Short mmCIF file of C-alpha atoms and ligand atoms in Angstrom, two decimals:
data_model
loop_
_atom_site.label_atom_id
_atom_site.label_comp_id
_atom_site.label_asym_id
_atom_site.label_seq_id
_atom_site.Cartn_x
_atom_site.Cartn_y
_atom_site.Cartn_z
CA UNK A 1 -162.85 -132.02 -6.16
CA UNK A 2 -163.03 -128.21 -6.13
CA UNK A 3 -162.16 -126.22 -3.10
CA UNK A 4 -164.90 -125.66 -0.31
CA UNK A 5 -164.68 -121.92 1.63
CA UNK A 6 -165.96 -122.13 4.74
CA UNK A 7 -166.62 -119.21 6.77
CA UNK A 8 -166.10 -120.39 10.39
CA UNK A 9 -167.51 -118.38 13.29
CA UNK A 10 -167.06 -117.84 16.72
CA UNK A 11 -167.89 -114.92 19.35
CA UNK A 12 -167.79 -116.11 22.88
CA UNK A 13 -165.89 -118.30 24.96
CA UNK A 14 -167.68 -121.34 25.29
CA UNK A 15 -167.26 -120.84 21.40
CA UNK A 16 -163.78 -121.65 21.03
CA UNK A 17 -163.46 -124.99 22.42
CA UNK A 18 -166.12 -126.33 20.06
CA UNK A 19 -164.21 -124.46 16.83
CA UNK A 20 -160.72 -125.32 17.85
CA UNK A 21 -161.08 -128.93 16.79
CA UNK A 22 -163.17 -128.38 14.11
CA UNK A 23 -160.33 -126.62 12.22
CA UNK A 24 -157.84 -129.23 13.39
CA UNK A 25 -159.71 -131.82 12.09
CA UNK A 26 -160.06 -130.07 8.68
CA UNK A 27 -156.54 -130.03 8.30
CA UNK A 28 -156.61 -133.14 6.81
CA UNK A 29 -158.75 -131.86 3.79
CA UNK A 30 -156.77 -129.74 1.77
CA UNK A 31 -159.62 -128.84 -0.58
CA UNK A 32 -161.51 -127.23 2.47
CA UNK A 33 -160.36 -123.90 3.14
CA UNK A 34 -161.68 -122.42 5.88
CA UNK A 35 -161.40 -118.63 7.27
CA UNK A 36 -161.83 -118.05 11.26
CA UNK A 37 -164.05 -115.37 11.72
CA UNK A 38 -164.53 -113.48 15.41
CA UNK A 39 -167.34 -111.42 15.77
CA UNK A 40 -165.71 -109.93 19.22
CA UNK A 41 -168.84 -110.38 21.01
CA UNK A 42 -166.62 -111.28 23.91
CA UNK A 43 -163.27 -109.13 23.83
CA UNK A 44 -161.78 -109.03 27.02
CA UNK A 45 -158.81 -111.33 27.18
CA UNK A 46 -159.46 -113.42 29.73
CA UNK A 47 -162.31 -114.90 27.77
CA UNK A 48 -161.04 -114.61 24.44
CA UNK A 49 -157.34 -114.70 23.78
CA UNK A 50 -156.54 -116.78 26.55
CA UNK A 51 -158.66 -119.71 24.91
CA UNK A 52 -156.87 -118.80 21.07
CA UNK A 53 -153.20 -119.08 22.82
CA UNK A 54 -154.12 -122.15 25.00
CA UNK A 55 -156.03 -124.55 22.00
CA UNK A 56 -153.73 -123.82 19.83
CA UNK A 57 -156.22 -122.19 17.49
CA UNK A 58 -154.86 -119.77 14.62
CA UNK A 59 -155.52 -116.07 15.26
CA UNK A 60 -158.61 -114.77 13.49
CA UNK A 61 -158.40 -114.11 9.81
CA UNK A 62 -161.19 -111.15 10.22
CA UNK A 63 -162.43 -109.75 13.65
CA UNK A 64 -165.96 -107.97 13.62
CA UNK A 65 -165.22 -106.36 17.23
CA UNK A 66 -169.31 -106.16 17.68
CA UNK A 67 -168.08 -106.05 21.52
CA UNK A 68 -171.53 -106.00 23.95
CA UNK A 69 -174.85 -104.42 23.81
CA UNK A 70 -178.43 -105.51 24.15
CA UNK A 71 -179.70 -108.63 22.58
CA UNK A 72 -180.83 -106.49 19.69
CA UNK A 73 -178.03 -103.74 19.46
CA UNK A 74 -175.56 -106.81 19.80
CA UNK A 75 -177.24 -109.10 17.29
CA UNK A 76 -177.91 -106.32 14.60
CA UNK A 77 -174.35 -105.48 14.82
CA UNK A 78 -173.12 -108.67 13.76
CA UNK A 79 -175.64 -109.32 11.32
CA UNK A 80 -174.50 -105.99 9.62
CA UNK A 81 -170.72 -106.73 9.55
CA UNK A 82 -170.99 -110.35 8.65
CA UNK A 83 -172.98 -109.60 5.54
CA UNK A 84 -170.47 -107.44 4.75
CA UNK A 85 -168.02 -110.18 4.98
CA UNK A 86 -169.86 -112.61 3.09
CA UNK A 87 -170.61 -110.00 0.30
CA UNK A 88 -166.77 -109.35 0.01
CA UNK A 89 -165.50 -113.14 -0.02
CA UNK A 90 -162.72 -115.31 1.30
CA UNK A 91 -159.40 -113.03 1.80
CA UNK A 92 -158.17 -114.46 -1.43
CA UNK A 93 -161.55 -113.26 -3.04
CA UNK A 94 -163.66 -116.69 -3.18
CA UNK A 95 -167.13 -116.84 -2.82
CA UNK A 96 -168.15 -118.60 0.57
CA UNK A 97 -169.58 -122.25 0.15
CA UNK A 98 -170.86 -122.71 3.78
CA UNK A 99 -171.01 -120.86 7.25
CA UNK A 100 -170.10 -122.70 10.34
CA UNK A 101 -171.46 -121.69 13.70
CA UNK A 102 -171.62 -123.69 16.98
CA UNK A 103 -173.33 -123.56 20.11
CA UNK A 104 -175.94 -121.05 21.03
CA UNK A 105 -174.49 -117.66 21.36
CA UNK A 106 -175.89 -114.42 20.04
CA UNK A 107 -173.17 -114.49 17.63
CA UNK A 108 -174.33 -118.33 16.14
CA UNK A 109 -177.86 -116.43 15.56
CA UNK A 110 -176.62 -113.56 13.88
CA UNK A 111 -174.35 -115.33 11.83
CA UNK A 112 -176.67 -117.88 10.55
CA UNK A 113 -179.01 -115.36 9.35
CA UNK A 114 -177.08 -113.65 7.51
CA UNK A 115 -175.43 -116.62 5.77
CA UNK A 116 -178.86 -117.52 4.66
CA UNK A 117 -180.37 -114.42 3.55
CA UNK A 118 -177.20 -114.24 0.81
CA UNK A 119 -178.39 -117.78 -0.01
CA UNK A 120 -175.15 -119.20 1.80
CA UNK A 121 -175.91 -121.94 3.13
CA UNK A 122 -175.52 -123.20 6.97
CA UNK A 123 -173.98 -126.14 8.85
CA UNK A 124 -174.95 -125.80 12.85
CA UNK A 125 -172.60 -127.73 15.20
CA UNK A 126 -174.33 -128.59 18.41
CA UNK A 127 -177.98 -128.07 16.63
CA UNK A 128 -181.17 -129.31 18.02
CA UNK A 129 -180.29 -129.06 22.05
CA UNK A 130 -183.88 -127.46 23.60
CA UNK A 131 -184.78 -126.06 26.97
CA UNK A 132 -188.31 -125.83 25.95
CA UNK A 133 -187.23 -122.72 27.73
CA UNK A 134 -187.69 -119.27 25.89
CA UNK A 135 -187.32 -117.17 28.69
CA UNK A 136 -183.03 -118.26 27.78
CA UNK A 137 -181.60 -116.23 25.06
CA UNK A 138 -180.05 -119.27 24.28
CA UNK A 139 -183.05 -120.98 23.93
CA UNK A 140 -183.94 -118.66 20.70
CA UNK A 141 -180.52 -118.69 19.40
CA UNK A 142 -181.10 -122.17 19.45
CA UNK A 143 -183.76 -122.36 17.55
CA UNK A 144 -183.39 -119.53 15.33
CA UNK A 145 -180.16 -120.97 13.78
CA UNK A 146 -181.20 -124.75 13.31
CA UNK A 147 -184.33 -123.12 11.48
CA UNK A 148 -182.57 -121.23 8.86
CA UNK A 149 -179.33 -123.66 8.61
CA UNK A 150 -179.35 -126.78 5.97
CA UNK A 151 -176.89 -129.40 8.10
CA UNK A 152 -176.93 -130.14 11.35
CA UNK A 153 -174.94 -131.91 13.28
CA UNK A 154 -176.22 -133.05 16.54
CA UNK A 155 -174.19 -133.99 20.01
CA UNK A 156 -176.84 -135.96 21.78
CA UNK A 157 -180.17 -138.32 20.50
CA UNK A 158 -182.57 -135.62 22.24
CA UNK A 159 -181.30 -133.49 19.83
CA UNK A 160 -182.31 -135.15 16.94
CA UNK A 161 -185.92 -136.09 17.88
CA UNK A 162 -186.12 -132.36 18.66
CA UNK A 163 -185.15 -132.09 15.12
CA UNK A 164 -187.67 -134.68 13.57
CA UNK A 165 -190.02 -133.08 15.45
CA UNK A 166 -189.50 -129.90 14.23
CA UNK A 167 -189.57 -130.96 10.29
CA UNK A 168 -186.30 -131.34 9.31
CA UNK A 169 -185.54 -133.95 6.77
CA UNK A 170 -183.45 -136.75 8.14
CA UNK A 171 -181.26 -136.16 5.38
CA UNK A 172 -179.91 -132.43 7.12
CA UNK A 173 -179.52 -134.40 10.41
CA UNK A 174 -176.30 -136.17 11.56
CA UNK A 175 -175.41 -137.46 15.12
CA UNK A 176 -171.78 -136.56 15.43
CA UNK A 177 -170.98 -136.48 19.16
CA UNK A 178 -169.84 -133.59 21.54
CA UNK A 179 -167.16 -131.55 19.87
CA UNK A 180 -166.26 -129.97 22.91
CA UNK A 181 -165.28 -132.93 24.65
CA UNK A 182 -162.85 -133.61 21.66
CA UNK A 183 -160.78 -130.66 23.55
CA UNK A 184 -161.52 -131.97 26.93
CA UNK A 185 -159.81 -135.31 26.24
CA UNK A 186 -156.60 -133.70 24.28
CA UNK A 187 -156.15 -130.87 27.41
CA UNK A 188 -157.04 -133.09 30.08
CA UNK A 189 -152.73 -134.20 30.72
CA UNK A 190 -151.79 -130.98 30.27
CA UNK A 191 -154.35 -129.70 32.50
CA UNK A 192 -153.61 -131.99 35.00
CA UNK A 193 -149.74 -131.30 34.85
CA UNK A 194 -150.14 -128.02 36.07
CA UNK A 195 -150.21 -126.66 39.98
CA UNK A 196 -153.59 -125.39 39.69
CA UNK A 197 -154.79 -127.11 43.25
CA UNK A 198 -151.37 -126.01 45.76
CA UNK A 199 -151.90 -122.32 43.72
CA UNK A 200 -155.22 -122.20 45.75
CA UNK A 201 -154.52 -123.86 48.82
CA UNK A 202 -156.40 -126.59 47.68
CA UNK A 203 -156.53 -130.71 47.77
CA UNK A 204 -158.16 -132.80 44.95
CA UNK A 205 -161.23 -134.12 45.35
CA UNK A 206 -161.80 -131.89 48.55
CA UNK A 207 -163.20 -128.57 47.20
CA UNK A 208 -165.88 -127.39 45.00
CA UNK A 209 -165.94 -125.19 41.84
CA UNK A 210 -168.75 -122.65 41.46
CA UNK A 211 -169.64 -120.74 37.94
CA UNK A 212 -172.44 -118.83 37.60
CA UNK A 213 -173.74 -116.29 34.88
CA UNK A 214 -176.98 -116.73 33.11
CA UNK A 215 -179.28 -113.88 33.90
CA UNK A 216 -182.33 -115.98 35.45
CA UNK A 217 -179.54 -116.33 38.38
CA UNK A 218 -177.69 -113.08 38.80
CA UNK A 219 -179.93 -110.10 37.86
CA UNK A 220 -182.29 -110.48 40.41
CA UNK A 221 -180.41 -109.13 43.80
CA UNK A 222 -182.74 -111.66 45.98
CA UNK A 223 -181.66 -114.87 43.55
CA UNK A 224 -177.65 -114.43 43.50
CA UNK A 225 -178.07 -113.52 47.42
CA UNK A 226 -180.21 -116.77 47.95
CA UNK A 227 -177.68 -118.91 46.10
CA UNK A 228 -174.14 -116.81 47.57
CA UNK A 229 -176.03 -117.94 50.69
CA UNK A 230 -175.61 -121.67 50.39
CA UNK A 231 -172.77 -121.10 48.82
CA UNK A 232 -170.68 -119.30 51.78
CA UNK A 233 -172.79 -122.29 54.09
CA UNK A 234 -170.99 -124.76 52.11
CA UNK A 235 -167.64 -123.07 52.21
CA UNK A 236 -167.58 -123.61 55.90
CA UNK A 237 -167.59 -127.43 54.99
CA UNK A 238 -165.10 -127.83 51.98
CA UNK A 239 -163.74 -124.46 50.21
CA UNK A 240 -165.52 -123.07 47.34
CA UNK A 241 -163.43 -121.68 44.38
CA UNK A 242 -165.75 -119.43 42.27
CA UNK A 243 -164.09 -117.91 38.99
CA UNK A 244 -166.45 -114.87 39.01
CA UNK A 245 -167.95 -114.02 34.80
CA UNK A 246 -167.50 -110.01 34.72
CA UNK A 247 -171.53 -110.16 34.40
CA UNK A 248 -172.14 -111.58 37.18
CA UNK A 249 -169.05 -109.88 39.42
CA UNK A 250 -170.74 -106.29 37.96
CA UNK A 251 -174.08 -107.73 39.95
CA UNK A 252 -172.58 -108.43 43.21
CA UNK A 253 -170.99 -105.10 43.18
CA UNK A 254 -173.93 -103.57 42.20
CA UNK A 255 -176.38 -105.96 44.56
CA UNK A 256 -173.81 -105.08 47.88
CA UNK A 257 -172.89 -108.51 48.23
CA UNK A 258 -169.16 -107.94 47.54
CA UNK A 259 -168.48 -107.91 51.08
CA UNK A 260 -170.61 -111.10 52.44
CA UNK A 261 -168.65 -112.94 49.67
CA UNK A 262 -165.20 -111.28 50.93
CA UNK A 263 -165.74 -112.09 54.47
CA UNK A 264 -165.96 -115.67 53.86
CA UNK A 265 -162.75 -117.36 53.89
CA UNK A 266 -163.89 -120.78 52.07
CA UNK A 267 -165.10 -118.89 48.95
CA UNK A 268 -161.79 -118.26 46.60
CA UNK A 269 -162.81 -115.70 44.60
CA UNK A 270 -161.05 -115.63 40.99
CA UNK A 271 -161.38 -113.46 37.66
CA UNK A 272 -162.27 -115.96 34.95
CA UNK A 273 -159.70 -118.47 34.14
CA UNK A 274 -158.11 -119.50 31.09
CA UNK A 275 -159.50 -123.15 29.77
CA UNK A 276 -156.09 -125.03 31.40
CA UNK A 277 -156.33 -123.23 34.67
CA UNK A 278 -159.82 -123.49 35.24
CA UNK A 279 -160.26 -127.58 33.41
CA UNK A 280 -157.15 -128.21 36.22
CA UNK A 281 -160.11 -127.36 39.00
CA UNK A 282 -162.71 -129.19 37.64
CA UNK A 283 -160.83 -132.20 36.78
CA UNK A 284 -160.22 -132.65 40.53
CA UNK A 285 -163.27 -131.30 42.20
CA UNK A 286 -165.38 -132.94 44.19
CA UNK A 287 -168.58 -131.51 42.95
CA UNK A 288 -169.30 -128.64 40.40
CA UNK A 289 -172.07 -126.17 41.05
CA UNK A 290 -172.85 -124.21 37.67
CA UNK A 291 -175.41 -122.61 35.38
CA UNK A 292 -173.32 -123.08 32.27
CA UNK A 293 -174.44 -125.51 29.62
CA UNK A 294 -171.00 -126.85 28.40
CA UNK A 295 -169.92 -127.88 32.08
CA UNK A 296 -172.48 -129.80 32.51
CA UNK A 297 -171.28 -131.66 29.72
CA UNK A 298 -167.76 -131.51 31.08
CA UNK A 299 -168.38 -132.54 34.18
CA UNK A 300 -170.13 -135.63 32.72
CA UNK A 301 -167.04 -136.69 30.75
CA UNK A 302 -165.24 -135.78 34.23
CA UNK A 303 -167.37 -137.86 36.60
CA UNK A 304 -167.47 -135.16 39.20
CA UNK A 305 -170.79 -134.19 40.12
CA UNK A 306 -172.68 -131.58 38.58
CA UNK A 307 -175.24 -129.66 40.53
CA UNK A 308 -176.87 -127.26 37.62
CA UNK A 309 -178.65 -124.37 38.99
CA UNK A 310 -181.67 -123.92 36.53
CA UNK A 311 -185.06 -125.36 36.13
CA UNK A 312 -184.65 -126.85 32.56
CA UNK A 313 -181.94 -128.44 30.64
CA UNK A 314 -181.01 -128.73 26.78
CA UNK A 315 -178.60 -131.30 27.62
CA UNK A 316 -181.32 -134.01 29.21
CA UNK A 317 -178.51 -136.63 28.62
CA UNK A 318 -176.22 -134.88 31.31
CA UNK A 319 -179.07 -135.68 33.86
CA UNK A 320 -180.31 -139.17 32.78
CA UNK A 321 -176.56 -140.53 31.54
CA UNK A 322 -174.76 -138.36 33.06
CA UNK A 323 -173.95 -136.89 36.52
CA UNK A 324 -176.11 -133.51 36.67
CA UNK A 325 -179.05 -132.80 38.74
CA UNK A 326 -180.95 -129.86 38.07
CA UNK A 327 -181.39 -127.81 41.16
CA UNK A 328 -182.61 -124.48 40.01
CA UNK A 329 -182.00 -121.45 41.86
CA UNK A 330 -183.49 -122.89 44.90
CA UNK A 331 -181.56 -122.91 47.79
CA UNK A 332 -183.09 -125.71 49.69
CA UNK A 333 -182.54 -128.15 46.73
CA UNK A 334 -178.90 -126.78 46.03
CA UNK A 335 -178.44 -127.34 49.85
CA UNK A 336 -180.01 -130.79 49.94
CA UNK A 337 -178.23 -132.18 46.96
CA UNK A 338 -174.82 -130.81 48.19
CA UNK A 339 -175.33 -132.69 51.27
CA UNK A 340 -175.68 -135.91 49.39
CA UNK A 341 -172.70 -135.34 47.42
CA UNK A 342 -170.60 -134.40 50.53
CA UNK A 343 -172.09 -137.53 52.23
CA UNK A 344 -170.89 -140.20 49.39
CA UNK A 345 -174.21 -140.76 48.28
CA UNK A 346 -174.58 -139.10 45.20
CA UNK A 347 -175.32 -141.06 41.80
CA UNK A 348 -172.45 -142.37 39.37
CA UNK A 349 -173.02 -141.46 35.62
CA UNK A 350 -171.33 -142.72 32.55
CA UNK A 351 -170.28 -140.91 29.48
CA UNK A 352 -172.32 -140.84 26.50
CA UNK A 353 -171.94 -142.31 23.42
CA UNK A 354 -169.72 -140.86 20.71
CA UNK A 355 -168.59 -138.57 23.37
CA UNK A 356 -165.22 -140.06 22.46
CA UNK A 357 -162.90 -137.25 21.45
CA UNK A 358 -163.57 -137.71 17.70
CA UNK A 359 -166.47 -135.72 16.65
CA UNK A 360 -164.70 -132.95 15.25
CA UNK A 361 -163.43 -135.51 12.45
CA UNK A 362 -166.68 -137.07 11.84
CA UNK A 363 -168.10 -133.41 11.23
CA UNK A 364 -165.17 -132.72 9.56
CA UNK A 365 -165.60 -135.46 7.08
CA UNK A 366 -168.92 -134.32 6.54
CA UNK A 367 -167.76 -131.05 5.80
CA UNK A 368 -165.41 -131.89 3.01
CA UNK A 369 -168.59 -134.45 1.52
CA UNK A 370 -166.55 -137.40 2.31
CA UNK A 371 -169.12 -138.70 4.62
C1 UD1 B 1 -172.73 -115.35 26.61
C2 UD1 B 1 -173.64 -116.01 26.04
C3 UD1 B 1 -173.71 -117.60 26.83
C4 UD1 B 1 -172.71 -117.47 27.44
C5 UD1 B 1 -171.37 -116.56 27.87
C6 UD1 B 1 -170.32 -117.94 28.31
C7 UD1 B 1 -175.63 -114.82 24.48
C8 UD1 B 1 -176.47 -114.66 24.93
N1 UD1 B 1 -174.64 -115.30 25.91
O1 UD1 B 1 -173.38 -114.58 27.72
O2 UD1 B 1 -175.07 -118.20 26.43
O3 UD1 B 1 -172.95 -118.71 28.12
O4 UD1 B 1 -171.51 -115.84 26.82
O5 UD1 B 1 -169.33 -116.62 28.44
O6 UD1 B 1 -174.73 -115.05 23.62
N2 UD1 B 1 -168.25 -108.50 29.13
C9 UD1 B 1 -167.22 -108.56 29.62
N3 UD1 B 1 -166.26 -108.49 28.77
C10 UD1 B 1 -166.55 -109.20 27.77
C11 UD1 B 1 -167.71 -109.64 27.65
C12 UD1 B 1 -168.97 -109.13 27.91
O7 UD1 B 1 -167.23 -107.86 30.27
O8 UD1 B 1 -165.46 -109.71 26.97
C13 UD1 B 1 -169.54 -108.28 29.76
C14 UD1 B 1 -170.33 -107.06 29.31
O9 UD1 B 1 -170.48 -106.45 30.79
C15 UD1 B 1 -170.93 -107.57 28.94
C16 UD1 B 1 -171.38 -108.60 29.69
O10 UD1 B 1 -170.26 -108.60 30.12
O11 UD1 B 1 -172.67 -106.71 28.90
C17 UD1 B 1 -172.12 -109.73 28.62
O12 UD1 B 1 -171.51 -110.30 27.90
P1 UD1 B 1 -172.56 -111.05 26.86
O13 UD1 B 1 -171.65 -111.45 25.59
O14 UD1 B 1 -174.24 -109.72 25.95
O15 UD1 B 1 -172.93 -112.24 26.95
P2 UD1 B 1 -172.35 -113.55 28.02
O16 UD1 B 1 -173.66 -112.76 29.59
O17 UD1 B 1 -171.31 -113.27 28.34
#
């Protein structure tokens, strides 16, 4: 069998835990030759390097260093620089046979678009997810990426339905399960070994974990301030651990909310954490409050109640089968659901099919032409 040259693209924090298991699984197929390309959308060590180290992922072969910027500018830089990468060919001088993109960040969409314009086939891992909310940048990224991909690797059944409705051929679709859960299952024993809780004075099952970074929640002073008020109130009952994304940190400071947050002794403010420290916290929490896509899935697998601060989700299985409830950015809904959890009346979830730690293997088999 002749070699298959893949350009595997990552750009931002949620991409690494999806690409790592795939690269690992591809090692079973020596004729598949992946080149790892980092766009540099995330560049802070806390959002990037730490994940490569902990996940045991090889260093990128090529870095595009696009950095932050407005959507148009950031996307354009990836398009321009990744197009050059594809035109140059692999470091060994081969033509790329396929580009592999994961998730829904700007880098995902831009890399897919650059590839298809050059006639390079695109595989999208985590295809078909739809929030049906076009105000979310990620929804646009998902729509565009899927439209130009010829191989669509899907994590939950709703994704298949969405792609069929959009007219994709059955031969393009594969329900492979959730590759991010491969990483979670592999890393969980190590994460639980860490003395993460002791360091912050926490007891297992007796604290909450909060992450907020979506523009809809953190870009307006009224919304952010109302959400923080609920968290501060809740932190009088149980400590709330809040690793703060740089975007959110900037807003907290700009809106003059830093003092209010700082005064609440039950709020444990932290910088963005590495994968293991974060998993140590989430896996032993009483409740998770988040607007992250990935965390809705992780909490479902961990069996931890997840109050999702979004009006919709592209991951409906986390609500229908899992432990997530949509509370929007409505302070009343958030505090009511939180009370349900603290009173022990919250629903139980179950782990969705194929979220079994082997999605990377299934995807690798398809990419290797052995499925
Ligand atoms: C991006 C993704 C989002 C994902 C999130 C995870 C898009 C549209 N959004 O959002 O889907 O959930 O990553 O974190 O792709 N910044 C730093 N250091 C960095 C990178 C960014 O300080 O290494 C700050 C900059 O001020 C930057 C801001 O964060 O302007 C936003 O970064 P950006 O990559 O545009 O989007 P995220 O909000 O991180």
